[in-house]
Coordinates of N, CA and C in Angstrom, one line a residue:
M19 N -129.1 -113.4 135.4 CA -128.4 -113.5 136.7 C -128.5 -115.0 137.2
V20 N -127.3 -115.5 137.6 CA -127.2 -116.9 138.1 C -127.3 -116.9 139.6
E21 N -128.3 -117.7 140.1 CA -128.5 -117.8 141.5 C -127.7 -119.0 142.0
L22 N -126.8 -118.8 143.0 CA -126.1 -119.9 143.6 C -127.0 -120.5 144.8
K23 N -127.1 -121.8 144.8 CA -128.0 -122.4 145.7 C -127.2 -122.8 147.0
T24 N -127.8 -122.8 148.1 CA -127.2 -123.2 149.4 C -127.2 -124.8 149.4
D25 N -126.4 -125.4 150.3 CA -126.5 -126.8 150.4 C -127.9 -127.3 150.7
T26 N -128.6 -126.5 151.6 CA -129.9 -126.9 152.0 C -130.9 -126.8 150.8
S27 N -130.7 -125.8 149.9 CA -131.5 -125.7 148.7 C -131.2 -126.9 147.8
M28 N -130.0 -127.2 147.6 CA -129.7 -128.4 146.8 C -130.3 -129.7 147.3
D29 N -130.3 -129.8 148.6 CA -131.0 -131.0 149.2 C -132.5 -131.0 148.8
A30 N -133.1 -129.8 148.9 CA -134.5 -129.7 148.5 C -134.7 -130.0 147.0
M31 N -133.8 -129.5 146.2 CA -133.9 -129.8 144.8 C -133.7 -131.3 144.5
Y32 N -132.9 -132.0 145.3 CA -132.8 -133.4 145.2 C -134.1 -134.1 145.4
E33 N -134.9 -133.6 146.4 CA -136.2 -134.2 146.6 C -137.1 -134.1 145.4
A34 N -137.1 -132.9 144.8 CA -137.9 -132.6 143.6 C -137.4 -133.5 142.4
G35 N -136.0 -133.7 142.4 CA -135.5 -134.5 141.3 C -135.8 -136.0 141.4
Q36 N -136.0 -136.4 142.7 CA -136.3 -137.8 142.9 C -137.8 -138.1 142.4
V37 N -138.6 -137.1 142.6 CA -140.0 -137.3 142.1 C -140.0 -137.4 140.6
V38 N -139.2 -136.6 139.9 CA -139.0 -136.7 138.4 C -138.5 -138.1 138.1
G39 N -137.5 -138.5 138.8 CA -137.0 -139.9 138.5 C -138.0 -141.0 138.6
R40 N -138.8 -140.9 139.7 CA -139.9 -141.9 139.8 C -140.9 -141.8 138.7
A41 N -141.2 -140.6 138.3 CA -142.2 -140.4 137.2 C -141.7 -141.0 135.9
L42 N -140.4 -140.8 135.6 CA -139.8 -141.3 134.4 C -139.7 -142.9 134.4
T43 N -139.4 -143.4 135.6 CA -139.3 -144.8 135.7 C -140.7 -145.5 135.5
A44 N -141.7 -144.8 136.1 CA -143.1 -145.3 135.9 C -143.6 -145.2 134.5
V45 N -143.2 -144.1 133.8 CA -143.6 -144.0 132.4 C -142.9 -145.0 131.5
E46 N -141.7 -145.2 131.7 CA -140.9 -146.2 130.9 C -141.5 -147.6 131.1
K47 N -141.8 -147.9 132.3 CA -142.4 -149.2 132.6 C -143.8 -149.4 132.0
A48 N -144.5 -148.3 131.9 CA -145.9 -148.4 131.3 C -145.9 -148.4 129.8
A49 N -144.8 -147.9 129.2 CA -144.7 -147.8 127.8 C -144.7 -149.2 127.1
D50 N -145.6 -149.5 126.3 CA -145.7 -150.8 125.6 C -146.5 -150.6 124.3
V51 N -146.3 -151.5 123.4 CA -147.1 -151.5 122.2 C -148.6 -151.3 122.5
G52 N -149.2 -150.3 121.9 CA -150.7 -150.1 122.1 C -151.0 -149.1 123.1
V53 N -150.1 -148.7 123.9 CA -150.3 -147.7 124.9 C -150.2 -146.3 124.3
S54 N -151.1 -145.4 124.6 CA -151.1 -144.1 124.0 C -150.2 -143.1 124.8
L55 N -149.8 -142.1 124.2 CA -149.0 -141.0 124.8 C -149.8 -140.3 125.9
L56 N -151.1 -140.2 125.7 CA -151.9 -139.6 126.7 C -152.0 -140.5 128.0
E57 N -152.0 -141.8 127.8 CA -151.9 -142.7 128.9 C -150.6 -142.5 129.7
L58 N -149.5 -142.3 129.0 CA -148.2 -142.1 129.7 C -148.2 -140.8 130.4
D59 N -148.9 -139.8 129.9 CA -149.0 -138.6 130.6 C -149.8 -138.7 131.9
E60 N -150.8 -139.6 131.9 CA -151.6 -139.8 133.1 C -150.8 -140.6 134.1
V61 N -149.9 -141.5 133.7 CA -149.0 -142.2 134.6 C -148.1 -141.2 135.4
A62 N -147.5 -140.2 134.6 CA -146.7 -139.2 135.2 C -147.5 -138.3 136.2
R63 N -148.7 -137.9 135.8 CA -149.5 -137.1 136.6 C -149.8 -137.8 138.0
G64 N -150.0 -139.1 137.9 CA -150.3 -139.9 139.1 C -149.1 -139.8 140.1
V65 N -147.9 -140.0 139.5 CA -146.7 -139.9 140.4 C -146.5 -138.5 141.0
L66 N -146.7 -137.5 140.2 CA -146.6 -136.1 140.8 C -147.6 -135.9 141.8
R67 N -148.8 -136.3 141.6 CA -149.9 -136.1 142.5 C -149.6 -136.8 143.8
G68 N -149.2 -138.1 143.7 CA -148.9 -138.9 144.9 C -147.8 -138.3 145.7
A69 N -146.8 -137.5 145.1 CA -145.7 -136.9 145.8 C -146.1 -135.5 146.3
G70 N -147.3 -135.0 146.0 CA -147.6 -133.7 146.4 C -146.9 -132.6 145.6
A71 N -146.4 -133.0 144.4 CA -145.7 -132.1 143.5 C -146.6 -131.6 142.4
S72 N -146.2 -130.5 141.8 CA -146.9 -129.9 140.7 C -145.9 -130.0 139.5
S73 N -146.5 -129.7 138.3 CA -145.7 -129.8 137.1 C -145.3 -128.4 136.6
P74 N -144.0 -128.2 136.3 CA -143.6 -126.9 135.7 C -143.8 -126.9 134.2
F75 N -144.2 -128.1 133.6 CA -144.5 -128.1 132.2 C -145.9 -127.7 131.9
L76 N -146.8 -128.1 132.8 CA -148.3 -127.9 132.5 C -148.6 -126.4 132.6
G77 N -149.0 -125.9 131.4 CA -149.4 -124.4 131.3 C -148.2 -123.6 131.0
Y78 N -147.0 -124.1 130.8 CA -145.8 -123.4 130.5 C -145.9 -122.8 129.1
R79 N -145.6 -121.5 129.0 CA -145.6 -120.8 127.7 C -144.5 -119.9 127.5
P80 N -143.4 -120.4 127.0 CA -142.2 -119.5 126.7 C -142.5 -118.6 125.5
T81 N -141.6 -117.7 125.2 CA -141.9 -116.7 124.1 C -142.1 -117.3 122.7
F82 N -141.5 -118.5 122.5 CA -141.7 -119.1 121.1 C -143.0 -119.8 121.0
A83 N -143.7 -120.1 122.0 CA -144.9 -120.9 122.0 C -146.2 -120.0 121.7
T84 N -147.0 -120.5 120.9 CA -148.3 -119.8 120.6 C -149.4 -120.2 121.6
T85 N -149.2 -121.4 122.3 CA -150.2 -121.8 123.3 C -149.5 -122.4 124.5
P86 N -150.1 -122.4 125.6 CA -149.4 -123.1 126.8 C -149.3 -124.6 126.6
F87 N -148.3 -125.2 127.2 CA -148.1 -126.6 127.1 C -149.2 -127.3 127.9
P88 N -149.8 -128.3 127.3 CA -151.0 -128.9 127.9 C -150.8 -130.2 128.7
A89 N -149.6 -130.6 129.0 CA -149.3 -131.9 129.6 C -148.2 -131.7 130.7
V90 N -147.9 -132.8 131.4 CA -146.9 -132.8 132.4 C -145.6 -133.5 131.9
I91 N -145.7 -134.2 130.7 CA -144.5 -134.7 130.1 C -144.4 -134.2 128.6
C92 N -143.2 -134.2 128.1 CA -143.1 -134.1 126.7 C -142.8 -135.5 126.2
A93 N -143.6 -135.9 125.2 CA -143.5 -137.3 124.6 C -143.1 -137.2 123.2
S94 N -141.9 -137.4 122.8 CA -141.4 -137.2 121.5 C -141.0 -138.6 120.9
V95 N -141.6 -138.9 119.7 CA -141.5 -140.3 119.2 C -140.8 -140.2 117.8
N96 N -139.9 -141.1 117.6 CA -139.1 -141.3 116.4 C -138.5 -140.0 115.8
D97 N -139.0 -139.3 114.9 CA -138.4 -138.1 114.3 C -138.6 -136.8 115.1
A98 N -139.4 -136.9 116.2 CA -139.6 -135.8 117.1 C -138.4 -135.7 118.0
I99 N -137.7 -134.6 118.1 CA -136.5 -134.4 118.9 C -136.9 -134.1 120.4
V100 N -137.7 -133.0 120.5 CA -138.1 -132.6 121.9 C -139.5 -131.9 121.8
H101 N -140.1 -131.7 123.0 CA -141.3 -130.9 123.1 C -142.5 -131.5 122.5
G102 N -142.5 -132.8 122.3 CA -143.7 -133.5 121.8 C -144.9 -133.4 122.7
I103 N -146.0 -133.1 122.2 CA -147.3 -133.0 123.0 C -147.9 -134.4 123.1
P104 N -148.2 -134.9 124.3 CA -148.9 -136.2 124.3 C -150.2 -136.2 123.7
N105 N -150.5 -137.2 122.9 CA -151.8 -137.2 122.2 C -152.3 -138.7 122.2
D106 N -153.2 -139.0 121.3 CA -153.8 -140.3 121.3 C -153.0 -141.3 120.4
Y107 N -151.8 -140.9 120.0 CA -151.0 -141.9 119.3 C -150.6 -143.1 120.1
R108 N -150.8 -144.3 119.6 CA -150.5 -145.5 120.3 C -149.2 -146.0 119.9
L109 N -148.3 -146.4 120.8 CA -147.0 -146.8 120.6 C -147.0 -148.1 119.7
R110 N -146.0 -148.1 118.8 CA -145.9 -149.3 117.9 C -144.6 -150.0 118.1
D111 N -144.5 -151.2 117.7 CA -143.3 -152.0 117.8 C -142.1 -151.3 117.1
G112 N -141.0 -151.1 117.8 CA -139.9 -150.5 117.3 C -139.8 -149.0 117.4
D113 N -140.8 -148.3 118.0 CA -140.8 -146.9 118.2 C -139.6 -146.5 119.2
L114 N -139.0 -145.3 118.9 CA -138.0 -144.7 119.7 C -138.8 -143.6 120.4
V115 N -138.8 -143.6 121.8 CA -139.5 -142.6 122.6 C -138.6 -141.8 123.5
S116 N -138.8 -140.5 123.5 CA -138.1 -139.6 124.4 C -139.1 -139.0 125.3
I117 N -138.9 -139.1 126.6 CA -139.9 -138.5 127.6 C -139.1 -137.5 128.5
D118 N -139.6 -136.3 128.5 CA -139.0 -135.3 129.3 C -140.1 -134.9 130.4
C119 N -139.6 -134.8 131.7 CA -140.6 -134.6 132.8 C -139.9 -133.6 133.8
G120 N -140.8 -132.8 134.4 CA -140.3 -132.0 135.5 C -141.3 -132.1 136.7
A121 N -140.7 -131.6 137.8 CA -141.6 -131.6 139.1 C -141.2 -130.3 139.9
Q122 N -142.2 -129.7 140.5 CA -142.0 -128.6 141.4 C -142.5 -129.1 142.8
L123 N -141.5 -129.0 143.7 CA -141.8 -129.5 145.1 C -141.1 -128.6 146.1
G124 N -141.9 -128.1 147.0 CA -141.3 -127.2 148.0 C -140.7 -126.0 147.5
G125 N -141.2 -125.5 146.3 CA -140.6 -124.3 145.8 C -139.4 -124.5 144.9
W126 N -139.0 -125.8 144.6 CA -137.9 -126.0 143.8 C -138.2 -127.0 142.7
A127 N -137.5 -126.9 141.6 CA -137.8 -127.6 140.3 C -136.7 -128.7 140.1
G128 N -137.2 -129.8 139.4 CA -136.3 -130.8 138.9 C -136.7 -131.1 137.5
D129 N -135.8 -131.5 136.6 CA -136.0 -131.7 135.2 C -135.1 -132.8 134.7
S130 N -135.7 -133.8 134.0 CA -134.9 -134.9 133.5 C -135.6 -135.5 132.3
A131 N -134.8 -136.2 131.5 CA -135.4 -136.9 130.3 C -134.7 -138.2 130.0
I132 N -135.4 -139.1 129.4 CA -134.9 -140.4 129.0 C -135.3 -140.7 127.6
S133 N -134.6 -141.6 126.9 CA -135.0 -142.1 125.7 C -134.9 -143.7 125.8
F134 N -135.9 -144.3 125.1 CA -135.9 -145.8 125.1 C -136.7 -146.3 123.9
T135 N -136.6 -147.6 123.7 CA -137.3 -148.2 122.5 C -138.5 -149.0 123.1
V136 N -139.5 -149.2 122.2 CA -140.6 -150.0 122.6 C -140.6 -151.3 121.7
G137 N -140.8 -152.4 122.3 CA -140.8 -153.7 121.5 C -139.4 -154.0 121.0
A138 N -139.4 -154.5 119.7 CA -138.1 -154.9 119.1 C -137.3 -153.6 118.7
A139 N -136.1 -153.5 119.3 CA -135.3 -152.3 119.1 C -134.5 -152.4 117.9
R140 N -134.4 -151.3 117.1 CA -133.4 -151.2 116.0 C -132.0 -151.0 116.6
P141 N -131.0 -151.7 116.1 CA -129.7 -151.5 116.7 C -129.2 -150.1 116.5
E142 N -129.6 -149.4 115.5 CA -129.1 -148.0 115.3 C -129.7 -147.1 116.3
D143 N -131.0 -147.4 116.8 CA -131.6 -146.6 117.8 C -130.9 -146.8 119.2
V144 N -130.6 -148.1 119.4 CA -129.9 -148.4 120.7 C -128.5 -147.7 120.7
R145 N -127.8 -147.7 119.6 CA -126.5 -147.0 119.6 C -126.7 -145.5 119.8
M146 N -127.7 -144.9 119.2 CA -127.8 -143.4 119.4 C -128.2 -143.1 120.8
I147 N -129.1 -143.9 121.4 CA -129.4 -143.7 122.8 C -128.2 -143.8 123.7
E148 N -127.4 -144.9 123.5 CA -126.2 -145.1 124.3 C -125.2 -143.9 124.1
T149 N -125.1 -143.4 122.9 CA -124.3 -142.2 122.6 C -124.7 -141.0 123.4
A150 N -126.1 -140.8 123.3 CA -126.6 -139.6 124.1 C -126.3 -139.7 125.5
E151 N -126.5 -141.0 126.1 CA -126.2 -141.1 127.5 C -124.7 -140.9 127.8
R152 N -123.8 -141.3 126.9 CA -122.4 -141.1 127.1 C -122.1 -139.6 127.0
A153 N -122.8 -138.9 126.1 CA -122.6 -137.5 126.0 C -123.0 -136.8 127.3
L154 N -124.1 -137.2 127.8 CA -124.6 -136.7 129.1 C -123.6 -137.0 130.2
A155 N -123.1 -138.2 130.3 CA -122.1 -138.5 131.3 C -120.8 -137.7 131.2
A156 N -120.4 -137.4 129.9 CA -119.3 -136.6 129.7 C -119.5 -135.2 130.2
G157 N -120.7 -134.6 129.9 CA -121.1 -133.3 130.4 C -121.1 -133.2 131.9
I158 N -121.6 -134.3 132.5 CA -121.6 -134.3 134.0 C -120.2 -134.3 134.6
S159 N -119.4 -135.1 134.0 CA -118.0 -135.2 134.4 C -117.3 -133.9 134.3
A160 N -117.6 -133.0 133.3 CA -117.0 -131.7 133.2 C -117.6 -130.6 134.0
A161 N -118.7 -131.0 134.7 CA -119.5 -130.0 135.6 C -118.8 -129.9 137.0
V162 N -117.6 -129.4 137.0 CA -116.8 -129.3 138.2 C -116.4 -127.8 138.5
V163 N -116.2 -127.5 139.7 CA -115.8 -126.2 140.1 C -114.5 -125.8 139.4
G164 N -114.4 -124.7 138.8 CA -113.2 -124.3 138.1 C -113.2 -124.4 136.6
N165 N -114.1 -125.3 136.1 CA -114.4 -125.4 134.7 C -115.3 -124.3 134.3
R166 N -115.6 -124.3 133.0 CA -116.5 -123.3 132.5 C -117.7 -123.9 131.7
I167 N -118.7 -123.2 131.4 CA -119.8 -123.7 130.6 C -119.3 -124.3 129.3
G168 N -118.4 -123.7 128.7 CA -117.8 -124.2 127.5 C -117.2 -125.6 127.6
D169 N -116.7 -125.9 128.8 CA -116.1 -127.2 129.0 C -117.2 -128.3 129.0
I170 N -118.4 -128.0 129.6 CA -119.5 -128.9 129.5 C -120.0 -129.1 128.1
A171 N -120.2 -127.9 127.4 CA -120.7 -128.0 126.1 C -119.8 -128.8 125.1
H172 N -118.5 -128.5 125.3 CA -117.5 -129.2 124.5 C -117.5 -130.7 124.7
A173 N -117.6 -131.1 126.0 CA -117.7 -132.5 126.4 C -118.9 -133.2 125.7
I174 N -120.1 -132.6 125.8 CA -121.3 -133.2 125.3 C -121.2 -133.3 123.7
G175 N -120.8 -132.1 123.1 CA -120.7 -132.1 121.7 C -119.7 -133.0 121.1
S176 N -118.6 -133.2 121.7 CA -117.5 -134.0 121.2 C -118.0 -135.5 121.1
V177 N -118.7 -136.0 122.1 CA -119.2 -137.3 122.0 C -120.3 -137.5 121.0
G178 N -121.2 -136.5 120.9 CA -122.3 -136.6 119.9 C -121.7 -136.5 118.5
R179 N -120.8 -135.6 118.2 CA -120.2 -135.5 116.8 C -119.4 -136.7 116.5
A180 N -118.7 -137.3 117.5 CA -117.8 -138.5 117.2 C -118.7 -139.6 116.7
G181 N -120.0 -139.6 117.2 CA -120.9 -140.7 116.8 C -121.5 -140.5 115.5
G182 N -121.3 -139.3 114.9 CA -121.8 -138.9 113.6 C -123.2 -138.3 113.6
Y183 N -123.6 -137.8 114.8 CA -125.0 -137.3 115.0 C -125.0 -135.8 114.8
G184 N -126.2 -135.3 114.4 CA -126.5 -133.9 114.3 C -126.9 -133.4 115.7
I185 N -126.7 -132.0 115.9 CA -127.0 -131.4 117.2 C -127.6 -130.0 116.9
M186 N -128.8 -129.8 117.4 CA -129.5 -128.5 117.2 C -128.7 -127.4 117.8
D187 N -128.6 -126.2 117.1 CA -127.9 -125.1 117.5 C -128.6 -124.3 118.6
D188 N -129.9 -124.2 118.5 CA -130.7 -123.3 119.3 C -131.3 -123.8 120.6
F189 N -131.1 -125.1 120.9 CA -131.7 -125.7 122.1 C -130.6 -126.5 122.8
G190 N -130.7 -126.4 124.1 CA -129.7 -127.1 124.9 C -130.1 -127.1 126.4
G191 N -129.2 -127.2 127.3 CA -129.5 -127.2 128.7 C -129.6 -125.8 129.3
H192 N -129.8 -125.7 130.6 CA -130.2 -124.4 131.2 C -129.9 -124.5 132.7
G193 N -129.9 -123.3 133.3 CA -129.9 -123.3 134.8 C -131.3 -123.7 135.3
I194 N -131.4 -124.1 136.5 CA -132.6 -124.5 137.1 C -132.6 -124.3 138.6
G195 N -133.7 -124.0 139.2 CA -133.8 -123.7 140.6 C -135.2 -123.5 141.1
R196 N -135.6 -122.3 141.4 CA -137.0 -122.1 141.8 C -137.9 -122.1 140.6
R197 N -137.3 -121.8 139.4 CA -138.0 -122.0 138.1 C -137.3 -123.0 137.3
M198 N -138.1 -123.6 136.4 CA -137.5 -124.7 135.6 C -136.4 -124.2 134.7
H199 N -136.6 -123.0 134.1 CA -135.6 -122.4 133.2 C -135.0 -121.2 133.8
E200 N -133.7 -121.2 134.1 CA -133.0 -120.0 134.7 C -131.7 -119.9 133.9
D201 N -131.0 -118.8 134.2 CA -129.6 -118.6 133.6 C -128.7 -119.6 134.4
P202 N -127.6 -120.0 133.7 CA -127.2 -119.7 132.3 C -127.7 -120.8 131.3
P203 N -127.7 -120.4 130.0 CA -127.9 -121.4 129.0 C -126.7 -122.3 128.9
V204 N -126.9 -123.6 128.6 CA -125.8 -124.6 128.5 C -125.9 -125.2 127.1
P205 N -125.2 -124.7 126.1 CA -125.2 -125.3 124.8 C -124.7 -126.8 124.8
N206 N -125.1 -127.5 123.7 CA -124.7 -128.9 123.6 C -123.4 -129.0 122.7
E207 N -122.8 -127.8 122.4 CA -121.6 -127.8 121.7 C -120.9 -126.5 122.1
G208 N -119.6 -126.5 122.2 CA -118.9 -125.2 122.5 C -117.4 -125.4 122.6
R209 N -116.7 -124.4 122.9 CA -115.3 -124.4 123.0 C -114.8 -124.5 124.5
P210 N -113.9 -125.4 124.8 CA -113.5 -125.5 126.2 C -112.8 -124.2 126.7
G211 N -112.9 -124.0 128.0 CA -112.3 -122.8 128.6 C -113.0 -121.5 128.3
R212 N -114.2 -121.6 127.7 CA -115.0 -120.4 127.4 C -116.2 -120.3 128.3
G213 N -116.8 -119.1 128.4 CA -118.1 -119.0 129.1 C -118.0 -118.8 130.6
L214 N -119.1 -118.9 131.3 CA -119.2 -118.6 132.7 C -118.4 -119.7 133.5
A215 N -117.7 -119.2 134.5 CA -117.0 -120.2 135.4 C -118.0 -120.9 136.3
L216 N -117.7 -122.2 136.5 CA -118.6 -123.0 137.4 C -118.2 -122.8 138.8
R217 N -119.2 -122.6 139.7 CA -119.0 -122.4 141.1 C -119.9 -123.3 141.9
H218 N -119.5 -123.6 143.1 CA -120.3 -124.3 144.1 C -121.7 -123.7 144.2
G219 N -122.7 -124.4 144.1 CA -124.1 -123.9 144.2 C -124.8 -123.6 142.9
M220 N -124.1 -123.7 141.8 CA -124.8 -123.6 140.5 C -125.5 -124.9 140.3
V221 N -126.7 -124.9 139.7 CA -127.4 -126.1 139.4 C -127.9 -126.0 137.9
L222 N -127.5 -127.0 137.1 CA -127.7 -127.0 135.7 C -128.5 -128.2 135.2
A223 N -129.4 -128.0 134.2 CA -130.0 -129.2 133.5 C -129.2 -129.4 132.3
L224 N -128.6 -130.5 132.2 CA -127.8 -130.8 131.0 C -128.6 -131.8 130.1
E225 N -128.7 -131.5 128.8 CA -129.6 -132.3 128.0 C -129.2 -132.5 126.5
P226 N -128.3 -133.5 126.3 CA -127.9 -133.8 124.9 C -129.2 -134.2 124.1
M227 N -129.2 -133.7 122.8 CA -130.2 -134.1 121.9 C -129.5 -134.4 120.6
L228 N -129.6 -135.6 120.1 CA -128.9 -136.1 118.9 C -129.9 -136.5 117.8
I229 N -129.4 -136.1 116.6 CA -130.2 -136.4 115.4 C -129.5 -137.5 114.5
A230 N -130.1 -138.6 114.2 CA -129.5 -139.7 113.6 C -128.9 -139.4 112.2
G231 N -129.6 -138.5 111.5 CA -129.2 -138.3 110.1 C -127.9 -137.5 110.0
G232 N -127.4 -136.9 111.1 CA -126.1 -136.2 111.1 C -126.2 -134.7 110.7
T233 N -127.4 -134.3 110.3 CA -127.6 -132.9 110.0 C -128.1 -132.2 111.3
D234 N -127.9 -130.9 111.4 CA -128.4 -130.1 112.5 C -129.8 -129.5 112.3
A235 N -130.3 -129.6 111.1 CA -131.6 -128.9 110.8 C -132.8 -129.6 111.5
Y236 N -133.7 -128.8 111.8 CA -135.0 -129.2 112.4 C -136.1 -128.4 112.0
R237 N -137.3 -128.8 112.2 CA -138.5 -128.0 111.8 C -139.5 -128.1 112.9
E238 N -140.4 -127.1 113.0 CA -141.4 -127.0 114.0 C -142.7 -127.7 113.4
A239 N -143.3 -128.5 114.2 CA -144.6 -129.2 113.8 C -145.7 -128.2 113.9
P240 N -146.8 -128.5 113.2 CA -148.0 -127.6 113.2 C -148.5 -127.3 114.6
D241 N -148.3 -128.2 115.6 CA -148.8 -127.9 116.9 C -148.1 -126.7 117.7
G242 N -147.0 -126.2 117.0 CA -146.3 -125.1 117.6 C -145.3 -125.4 118.7
W243 N -145.2 -126.7 119.0 CA -144.3 -127.1 120.1 C -143.3 -128.1 119.6
T244 N -143.8 -129.2 119.0 CA -142.9 -130.3 118.7 C -141.8 -129.9 117.7
L245 N -140.5 -130.2 118.0 CA -139.5 -130.0 117.1 C -139.1 -131.3 116.5
K246 N -139.1 -131.4 115.1 CA -138.8 -132.6 114.4 C -137.5 -132.5 113.5
T247 N -136.9 -133.6 113.3 CA -135.7 -133.6 112.4 C -136.2 -133.2 111.0
A248 N -135.4 -132.4 110.4 CA -135.7 -131.9 109.0 C -135.6 -133.0 108.0
D249 N -134.8 -134.0 108.2 CA -134.6 -135.1 107.3 C -135.4 -136.3 107.6
G250 N -136.2 -136.3 108.6 CA -137.1 -137.4 108.9 C -136.4 -138.5 109.7
S251 N -135.1 -138.3 110.0 CA -134.4 -139.4 110.8 C -134.8 -139.3 112.2
R252 N -134.4 -140.3 113.0 CA -134.8 -140.4 114.4 C -133.9 -139.5 115.3
A253 N -134.4 -139.3 116.5 CA -133.6 -138.5 117.5 C -133.7 -139.1 118.9
A254 N -132.8 -138.7 119.7 CA -132.7 -139.1 121.1 C -132.4 -137.9 122.0
H255 N -133.0 -137.9 123.2 CA -132.9 -136.8 124.1 C -132.8 -137.4 125.5
V256 N -131.7 -137.0 126.2 CA -131.6 -137.4 127.6 C -131.2 -136.2 128.5
E257 N -131.5 -136.2 129.8 CA -131.2 -135.0 130.6 C -131.1 -135.4 132.1
H258 N -130.3 -134.7 132.8 CA -130.2 -134.7 134.2 C -130.1 -133.3 134.8
T259 N -130.6 -133.1 136.0 CA -130.4 -131.9 136.8 C -129.1 -132.2 137.6
V260 N -128.1 -131.3 137.5 CA -126.8 -131.5 138.1 C -126.4 -130.3 139.0
A261 N -126.1 -130.6 140.2 CA -125.5 -129.5 141.1 C -124.0 -129.5 141.0
I262 N -123.5 -128.3 140.9 CA -122.0 -128.1 140.9 C -121.6 -127.9 142.4
T263 N -120.8 -128.8 142.9 CA -120.4 -128.7 144.3 C -118.9 -128.8 144.4
D264 N -118.3 -128.4 145.6 CA -116.9 -128.5 145.8 C -116.4 -130.0 145.8
A265 N -117.4 -130.9 146.1 CA -117.1 -132.3 146.2 C -117.2 -133.0 144.8
G266 N -117.6 -132.2 143.8 CA -117.9 -132.8 142.5 C -119.3 -132.7 142.1
P267 N -119.7 -133.1 140.9 CA -121.0 -133.0 140.4 C -122.0 -133.9 141.2
R268 N -123.2 -133.4 141.5 CA -124.2 -134.2 142.2 C -125.4 -134.3 141.3
V269 N -125.7 -135.5 140.8 CA -126.9 -135.7 140.0 C -128.2 -135.7 140.8
L270 N -129.0 -134.7 140.7 CA -130.2 -134.6 141.6 C -131.3 -135.4 141.1
T271 N -131.3 -135.8 139.8 CA -132.4 -136.6 139.2 C -132.0 -138.0 138.9
A272 N -130.9 -138.5 139.6 CA -130.5 -139.9 139.4 C -131.6 -140.8 139.7
R273 N -131.9 -141.8 138.9 CA -133.0 -142.8 139.2 C -132.4 -144.0 139.9

């Protein structure tokens, strides 16, 4: 069931989204050679705590997970696509890092992700991150009243495939509201004109995930959470929470 949010509710979700944006900004600023992923998680915890927000990630346990998630960010490095668990790994020069973060504030959730490089960036990593961001922008542009979920999926997938990147079949965006994950699912590939019609008050988390090697295959790491590229190539992940409104898409997690 898809819950349509009121304008007041979307304003409240914007406040939650701004906490997420501040957390991601702080984490990216703190990320440097020698800094551990656990230290980045502590940075995000501090931002959430200072805003009076809680984390929808911490303790989250979907059906596929064998254990609850133990952190407030997902920190995925190099060949990790999504759901990386922060640990004592210390960032190295040239690492590609994807950080996913959420916040729960006033009963509403926000969810966003960024990818960036640490130290000297590889040109191919920069290109993939830029492509992921263009795919996200294309998905946001398609998130208008009268379009359908398939139009968003097609817009995202077309940009990713044109860049030569792989796209996971089983993971993509989702509805969001009082809970981090709500209906409807939003694939990162699809056919235009298909799927649920977009209406004022729908709020969606759009999140392109690109695999540098061009294949769609992935594997689950032994921790039961981290999804890694099957071919060992690098990956990028970006995300925004977007409200569908009669005035056009409203990015609630804009930084």
